[in-house]
mmCIF file of C-alpha atoms in Angstrom:
data_model
loop_
_atom_site.group_PDB
_atom_site.id
_atom_site.type_symbol
_atom_site.label_atom_id
_atom_site.label_comp_id
_atom_site.label_asym_id
_atom_site.label_seq_id
_atom_site.Cartn_x
_atom_site.Cartn_y
_atom_site.Cartn_z
ATOM 1 C CA MET A 1 112.603 105.185 84.162
ATOM 2 C CA MET A 2 114.145 103.031 81.566
ATOM 3 C CA GLN A 3 117.299 101.350 82.738
ATOM 4 C CA PRO A 4 120.496 101.671 80.687
ATOM 5 C CA GLU A 5 121.450 98.602 78.600
ATOM 6 C CA ALA A 6 124.821 96.942 78.599
ATOM 7 C CA THR A 7 126.429 96.345 75.299
ATOM 8 C CA THR A 8 129.669 95.699 73.832
ATOM 9 C CA LEU A 9 131.340 97.124 70.674
ATOM 10 C CA ASP A 10 134.175 95.711 68.674
ATOM 11 C CA VAL A 11 136.851 98.242 67.586
ATOM 12 C CA GLY A 12 139.739 97.646 65.418
ATOM 13 C CA THR A 13 140.890 94.594 63.497
ATOM 14 C CA GLY A 14 143.645 91.878 63.839
ATOM 15 C CA SER A 15 145.955 92.534 66.696
ATOM 16 C CA GLU A 16 144.368 95.931 67.276
ATOM 17 C CA ALA A 17 140.817 94.467 67.940
ATOM 18 C CA ARG A 18 139.396 95.103 71.380
ATOM 19 C CA SER A 19 136.022 94.838 73.095
ATOM 20 C CA ILE A 20 134.499 98.088 74.320
ATOM 21 C CA ALA A 21 131.844 98.038 77.179
ATOM 22 C CA ALA A 22 129.110 100.512 77.048
ATOM 23 C CA LEU A 23 125.948 101.485 78.694
ATOM 24 C CA THR A 24 123.104 103.017 76.597
ATOM 25 C CA ARG A 25 119.800 104.281 77.090
ATOM 26 C CA LYS A 26 117.358 105.048 74.209
ATOM 27 C CA ALA A 27 115.162 108.159 74.228
ATOM 28 C CA THR A 28 111.645 107.815 75.215
ATOM 29 C CA GLU A 29 108.643 108.939 72.826
ATOM 30 C CA ALA A 30 108.647 112.279 74.751
ATOM 31 C CA GLY A 31 112.423 112.673 74.435
ATOM 32 C CA ALA A 32 112.801 111.504 70.883
ATOM 33 C CA GLY A 33 113.588 114.895 69.615
ATOM 34 C CA LEU A 34 116.066 115.936 72.280
ATOM 35 C CA PRO A 35 119.857 115.759 71.919
ATOM 36 C CA GLY A 36 121.400 112.828 73.855
ATOM 37 C CA PHE A 37 124.210 113.032 76.396
ATOM 38 C CA VAL A 38 127.432 111.226 75.698
ATOM 39 C CA TRP A 39 129.853 110.872 78.635
ATOM 40 C CA LEU A 40 133.695 110.798 77.984
ATOM 41 C CA GLY A 41 135.631 109.863 81.031
ATOM 42 C CA GLY A 42 139.103 110.825 82.244
ATOM 43 C CA TYR A 43 142.484 109.017 82.338
ATOM 44 C CA ARG A 44 141.861 105.792 84.133
ATOM 45 C CA SER A 45 138.432 106.570 85.134
ATOM 46 C CA ASP A 46 135.351 104.438 84.213
ATOM 47 C CA MET A 47 131.727 104.822 83.355
ATOM 48 C CA THR A 48 130.395 103.934 86.807
ATOM 49 C CA GLY A 49 131.817 107.159 88.340
ATOM 50 C CA SER A 50 129.366 109.494 90.140
ATOM 51 C CA LYS A 51 129.323 112.181 87.453
ATOM 52 C CA ALA A 52 128.679 109.683 84.737
ATOM 53 C CA GLU A 53 125.893 108.056 86.801
ATOM 54 C CA ALA A 54 124.281 111.460 87.506
ATOM 55 C CA LEU A 55 124.344 112.468 83.833
ATOM 56 C CA CYS A 56 122.737 109.187 82.899
ATOM 57 C CA GLN A 57 119.956 109.730 85.438
ATOM 58 C CA LEU A 58 119.358 113.222 84.221
ATOM 59 C CA ALA A 59 118.989 111.916 80.706
ATOM 60 C CA GLY A 60 116.531 109.329 82.100
ATOM 61 C CA THR A 61 114.350 111.807 83.828
ATOM 62 C CA GLN A 62 114.133 113.917 80.729
ATOM 63 C CA GLY A 63 113.470 110.925 78.382
ATOM 64 C CA ARG A 64 116.564 111.614 76.286
ATOM 65 C CA ALA A 65 119.136 109.111 75.100
ATOM 66 C CA SER A 66 122.422 108.664 76.912
ATOM 67 C CA LEU A 67 125.739 106.801 76.254
ATOM 68 C CA ARG A 68 128.649 106.136 78.497
ATOM 69 C CA PHE A 69 131.591 103.613 77.878
ATOM 70 C CA ASP A 70 134.987 102.479 78.943
ATOM 71 C CA TYR A 71 138.034 103.099 76.887
ATOM 72 C CA SER A 72 140.208 99.999 76.251
ATOM 73 C CA GLY A 73 142.138 99.203 79.293
ATOM 74 C CA HIS A 74 139.654 100.998 81.608
ATOM 75 C CA GLY A 75 136.878 99.650 83.609
ATOM 76 C CA ALA A 76 134.864 96.716 81.885
ATOM 77 C CA SER A 77 136.524 97.010 78.538
ATOM 78 C CA GLY A 78 139.122 94.822 77.059
ATOM 79 C CA GLY A 79 142.553 95.661 75.818
ATOM 80 C CA SER A 80 145.723 96.695 77.735
ATOM 81 C CA PHE A 81 146.004 100.062 79.423
ATOM 82 C CA ARG A 82 149.526 100.358 78.535
ATOM 83 C CA ASP A 83 148.578 100.259 74.743
ATOM 84 C CA GLY A 84 146.278 103.382 75.322
ATOM 85 C CA THR A 85 146.829 106.592 73.330
ATOM 86 C CA ILE A 86 144.742 109.459 72.579
ATOM 87 C CA SER A 87 144.351 108.203 69.060
ATOM 88 C CA ARG A 88 143.350 104.794 70.192
ATOM 89 C CA TRP A 89 140.781 106.065 72.648
ATOM 90 C CA LEU A 90 139.542 108.699 70.082
ATOM 91 C CA GLU A 91 138.923 105.833 67.631
ATOM 92 C CA GLU A 92 136.856 103.882 70.255
ATOM 93 C CA SER A 93 134.995 107.075 71.216
ATOM 94 C CA LEU A 94 133.944 107.768 67.519
ATOM 95 C CA ALA A 95 133.025 104.162 67.083
ATOM 96 C CA ALA A 96 130.760 104.234 70.147
ATOM 97 C CA PHE A 97 129.235 107.439 69.001
ATOM 98 C CA GLU A 98 128.652 106.105 65.494
ATOM 99 C CA GLN A 99 127.280 102.746 66.509
ATOM 100 C CA CYS A 100 125.242 103.693 69.726
ATOM 101 C CA THR A 101 123.764 107.216 68.946
ATOM 102 C CA SER A 102 121.694 108.938 66.336
ATOM 103 C CA GLY A 103 120.980 112.566 65.790
ATOM 104 C CA PRO A 104 122.405 115.479 67.791
ATOM 105 C CA GLN A 105 124.398 114.698 70.907
ATOM 106 C CA ILE A 106 125.920 116.794 73.610
ATOM 107 C CA LEU A 107 129.425 115.657 74.535
ATOM 108 C CA VAL A 108 130.383 115.751 78.212
ATOM 109 C CA GLY A 109 134.002 115.336 78.719
ATOM 110 C CA SER A 110 135.996 115.014 82.025
ATOM 111 C CA SER A 111 139.617 115.861 82.181
ATOM 112 C CA MET A 112 141.230 113.855 79.344
ATOM 113 C CA GLY A 113 137.696 113.190 77.901
ATOM 114 C CA GLY A 114 137.477 116.976 77.279
ATOM 115 C CA TRP A 115 140.563 116.584 74.971
ATOM 116 C CA ILE A 116 138.815 113.572 73.335
ATOM 117 C CA ALA A 117 135.717 115.547 73.020
ATOM 118 C CA LEU A 118 137.446 118.375 71.286
ATOM 119 C CA ARG A 119 139.082 115.886 68.851
ATOM 120 C CA MET A 120 135.776 114.175 68.227
ATOM 121 C CA VAL A 121 134.351 117.518 67.070
ATOM 122 C CA GLN A 122 137.316 118.012 64.688
ATOM 123 C CA GLU A 123 136.988 114.457 63.205
ATOM 124 C CA LEU A 124 133.147 114.674 62.965
ATOM 125 C CA ARG A 125 133.339 118.227 61.043
ATOM 126 C CA ALA A 126 136.073 116.739 58.863
ATOM 127 C CA ARG A 127 133.553 113.898 57.959
ATOM 128 C CA GLY A 128 130.681 116.437 57.405
ATOM 129 C CA GLU A 129 129.010 115.255 60.452
ATOM 130 C CA GLY A 130 129.536 118.374 62.544
ATOM 131 C CA ASP A 131 125.813 118.947 63.059
ATOM 132 C CA ARG A 132 125.789 115.830 65.110
ATOM 133 C CA VAL A 133 127.355 117.790 68.001
ATOM 134 C CA ALA A 134 124.748 120.003 69.634
ATOM 135 C CA GLY A 135 127.129 121.198 72.343
ATOM 136 C CA LEU A 136 130.006 120.469 74.880
ATOM 137 C CA VAL A 137 130.302 120.352 78.603
ATOM 138 C CA LEU A 138 133.942 120.242 79.593
ATOM 139 C CA ILE A 139 134.820 119.482 83.107
ATOM 140 C CA ALA A 140 138.355 120.433 84.118
ATOM 141 C CA PRO A 141 139.396 119.834 80.582
ATOM 142 C CA ALA A 142 142.961 118.737 79.947
ATOM 143 C CA PRO A 143 143.594 119.112 76.205
ATOM 144 C CA ASP A 144 147.217 118.565 75.179
ATOM 145 C CA PHE A 145 147.961 117.553 78.767
ATOM 146 C CA THR A 146 150.895 115.429 77.815
ATOM 147 C CA LEU A 147 152.847 118.126 76.110
ATOM 148 C CA GLU A 148 151.454 121.279 77.965
ATOM 149 C CA LEU A 149 151.089 120.033 81.557
ATOM 150 C CA MET A 150 153.468 116.916 81.827
ATOM 151 C CA GLU A 151 156.442 117.212 79.754
ATOM 152 C CA PRO A 152 157.615 120.422 81.321
ATOM 153 C CA GLU A 153 157.342 118.688 84.783
ATOM 154 C CA LEU A 154 159.160 115.439 83.990
ATOM 155 C CA THR A 155 162.056 114.687 86.204
ATOM 156 C CA ASP A 156 165.417 113.358 84.798
ATOM 157 C CA ALA A 157 164.549 109.935 86.255
ATOM 158 C CA GLN A 158 161.181 109.837 84.471
ATOM 159 C CA ARG A 159 162.792 110.943 81.157
ATOM 160 C CA GLN A 160 165.275 108.231 81.527
ATOM 161 C CA ALA A 161 162.549 105.611 82.243
ATOM 162 C CA LEU A 162 160.689 106.691 79.036
ATOM 163 C CA GLU A 163 163.716 106.216 76.990
ATOM 164 C CA ARG A 164 164.937 102.944 78.676
ATOM 165 C CA ASP A 165 161.732 101.231 79.552
ATOM 166 C CA GLY A 166 159.029 103.093 77.324
ATOM 167 C CA PHE A 167 157.080 104.065 80.439
ATOM 168 C CA TYR A 168 157.186 105.301 83.860
ATOM 169 C CA GLU A 169 154.964 104.983 87.017
ATOM 170 C CA GLU A 170 153.636 107.556 89.300
ATOM 171 C CA PRO A 171 151.632 107.275 92.616
ATOM 172 C CA THR A 172 148.032 108.691 92.434
ATOM 173 C CA PRO A 173 145.750 110.044 95.153
ATOM 174 C CA TYR A 174 142.739 108.565 93.108
ATOM 175 C CA GLY A 175 143.406 104.863 93.646
ATOM 176 C CA PRO A 176 145.876 102.314 95.023
ATOM 177 C CA ASP A 177 147.606 101.525 91.717
ATOM 178 C CA PRO A 178 150.039 103.896 90.190
ATOM 179 C CA ASN A 179 149.428 105.766 87.138
ATOM 180 C CA ILE A 180 151.420 104.566 83.990
ATOM 181 C CA PHE A 181 152.513 107.050 81.382
ATOM 182 C CA THR A 182 154.068 105.560 78.257
ATOM 183 C CA ARG A 183 156.342 107.010 75.653
ATOM 184 C CA ALA A 184 153.645 106.026 73.056
ATOM 185 C CA LEU A 185 151.065 108.202 74.853
ATOM 186 C CA PHE A 186 153.510 111.288 74.817
ATOM 187 C CA ASP A 187 154.433 110.762 71.120
ATOM 188 C CA ASP A 188 150.761 110.274 70.175
ATOM 189 C CA GLY A 189 149.700 113.319 72.148
ATOM 190 C CA ARG A 190 151.780 115.589 69.795
ATOM 191 C CA LYS A 191 149.747 114.188 66.891
ATOM 192 C CA ASN A 192 146.449 115.166 68.584
ATOM 193 C CA ARG A 193 147.205 118.751 69.757
ATOM 194 C CA VAL A 194 144.293 121.031 69.598
ATOM 195 C CA LEU A 195 145.724 124.069 71.230
ATOM 196 C CA GLN A 196 146.838 125.406 67.788
ATOM 197 C CA GLY A 197 144.666 127.966 66.311
ATOM 198 C CA LEU A 198 140.937 128.138 66.352
ATOM 199 C CA ILE A 199 138.918 125.059 67.486
ATOM 200 C CA ASP A 200 135.736 125.483 65.570
ATOM 201 C CA THR A 201 133.218 123.528 67.558
ATOM 202 C CA GLY A 202 130.157 124.928 65.565
ATOM 203 C CA ALA A 203 128.210 124.389 68.950
ATOM 204 C CA PRO A 204 128.157 126.105 72.455
ATOM 205 C CA VAL A 205 130.771 125.066 74.912
ATOM 206 C CA HIS A 206 130.477 125.272 78.811
ATOM 207 C CA ILE A 207 133.738 124.684 80.714
ATOM 208 C CA ILE A 208 133.670 124.086 84.468
ATOM 209 C CA GLN A 209 136.960 124.291 86.210
ATOM 210 C CA GLY A 210 138.072 124.164 89.805
ATOM 211 C CA MET A 211 140.618 126.797 91.041
ATOM 212 C CA ALA A 212 142.052 124.396 93.507
ATOM 213 C CA ASP A 213 142.783 121.588 91.002
ATOM 214 C CA PRO A 214 146.268 120.246 91.516
ATOM 215 C CA ASP A 215 146.268 118.359 88.180
ATOM 216 C CA VAL A 216 144.844 120.813 85.585
ATOM 217 C CA PRO A 217 145.584 124.440 86.573
ATOM 218 C CA TRP A 218 142.633 126.758 86.153
ATOM 219 C CA ARG A 219 144.753 128.909 83.727
ATOM 220 C CA HIS A 220 144.663 125.963 81.309
ATOM 221 C CA ALA A 221 141.027 126.507 80.879
ATOM 222 C CA LEU A 222 141.718 130.071 80.064
ATOM 223 C CA ARG A 223 144.325 128.872 77.553
ATOM 224 C CA LEU A 224 141.696 126.731 75.975
ATOM 225 C CA ILE A 225 139.144 129.539 75.713
ATOM 226 C CA GLU A 226 141.685 131.604 73.627
ATOM 227 C CA HIS A 227 141.211 128.784 70.995
ATOM 228 C CA LEU A 228 137.348 128.754 71.027
ATOM 229 C CA PRO A 229 134.908 131.153 69.297
ATOM 230 C CA SER A 230 134.108 133.707 71.934
ATOM 231 C CA GLU A 231 130.564 133.853 71.240
ATOM 232 C CA ASN A 232 129.897 130.239 72.096
ATOM 233 C CA VAL A 233 131.869 129.803 75.339
ATOM 234 C CA THR A 234 130.765 130.007 79.034
ATOM 235 C CA LEU A 235 133.334 129.354 81.925
ATOM 236 C CA THR A 236 132.355 128.574 85.486
ATOM 237 C CA LEU A 237 135.174 128.789 87.846
ATOM 238 C CA ILE A 238 134.794 127.068 91.166
ATOM 239 C CA ARG A 239 137.062 128.704 93.688
ATOM 240 C CA ASP A 240 137.424 125.666 96.074
ATOM 241 C CA GLY A 241 136.839 123.070 93.361
ATOM 242 C CA ASP A 242 139.361 120.163 92.963
ATOM 243 C CA HIS A 243 140.144 118.075 89.844
ATOM 244 C CA ARG A 244 137.453 115.508 90.434
ATOM 245 C CA LEU A 245 134.519 117.955 90.994
ATOM 246 C CA SER A 246 132.466 115.017 92.409
ATOM 247 C CA ARG A 247 130.946 116.865 95.370
ATOM 248 C CA ASP A 248 127.190 117.112 95.410
ATOM 249 C CA GLU A 249 127.369 120.823 94.674
ATOM 250 C CA ASP A 250 129.899 120.216 91.797
ATOM 251 C CA ILE A 251 127.740 117.590 90.206
ATOM 252 C CA ALA A 252 124.643 119.938 90.494
ATOM 253 C CA ARG A 253 126.664 122.547 88.507
ATOM 254 C CA ILE A 254 127.745 120.038 85.923
ATOM 255 C CA LEU A 255 124.002 118.894 85.447
ATOM 256 C CA ALA A 256 122.842 122.485 85.300
ATOM 257 C CA ALA A 257 125.466 123.130 82.569
ATOM 258 C CA ALA A 258 124.339 120.022 80.574
ATOM 259 C CA ASP A 259 120.793 121.238 80.876
ATOM 260 C CA GLY A 260 121.626 124.738 79.790
ATOM 261 C CA ILE A 261 123.374 123.555 76.778
ATOM 262 C CA ALA A 262 120.514 121.205 76.051
ATOM 263 C CA ALA A 263 118.097 124.199 76.291
ATOM 264 C CA ARG A 264 120.069 126.105 73.581
ATOM 265 C CA ALA A 265 120.309 123.059 71.195
#
């Protein structure tokens, strides 16, 4: 199996310039006509996670192209995490998509990556490139999470910290360092809302959601479905699934969903 190739992308200019780390795999001759897989990670995750690795391996066994990368401030990429916003990470995702892929692609977005995948579809369709998206697999998708899931739960102390310091910190069970949420992230999130009217993907969508997810309630997936064309959407609910969905059986479901979308493309 051909090994993925490490590369770096330059995104932005002047003070906004940052270096984005990516791993790409080209299609083999046998897989040249197949849609590729593009992995879009979650908040503070990186491209070496088990789900990203498994998707890349699936692409390799099928001879199809694959792309995974780290947003700025994440993993091996440059830039400060505190500068991160949905718009900034969306810009990087589109740059990686344009520079590292060709032809139709299947976007596989986890948590925040699901939000970014939906915004990518909107931006690509606005550019007349909507046919580049052959389908979406959304894992515990968190569109509009800053406004819909976080703002209503902010404590008085957190609101005061956002006003006073421009950020607040919160412990996370997913690593030793606390999560950092900035006022810029909240403000920018409003500009990138997608749960407002129809999200015309022009491609099939498969959502995989754990019902024991403490971060993104499973009803949020139902809310998303209300904004998607009904004939193109499949929902898989995993009764005991958490937010990460990284157990072997969870990853098997994700790969089966990606395979199913690919078969329809």
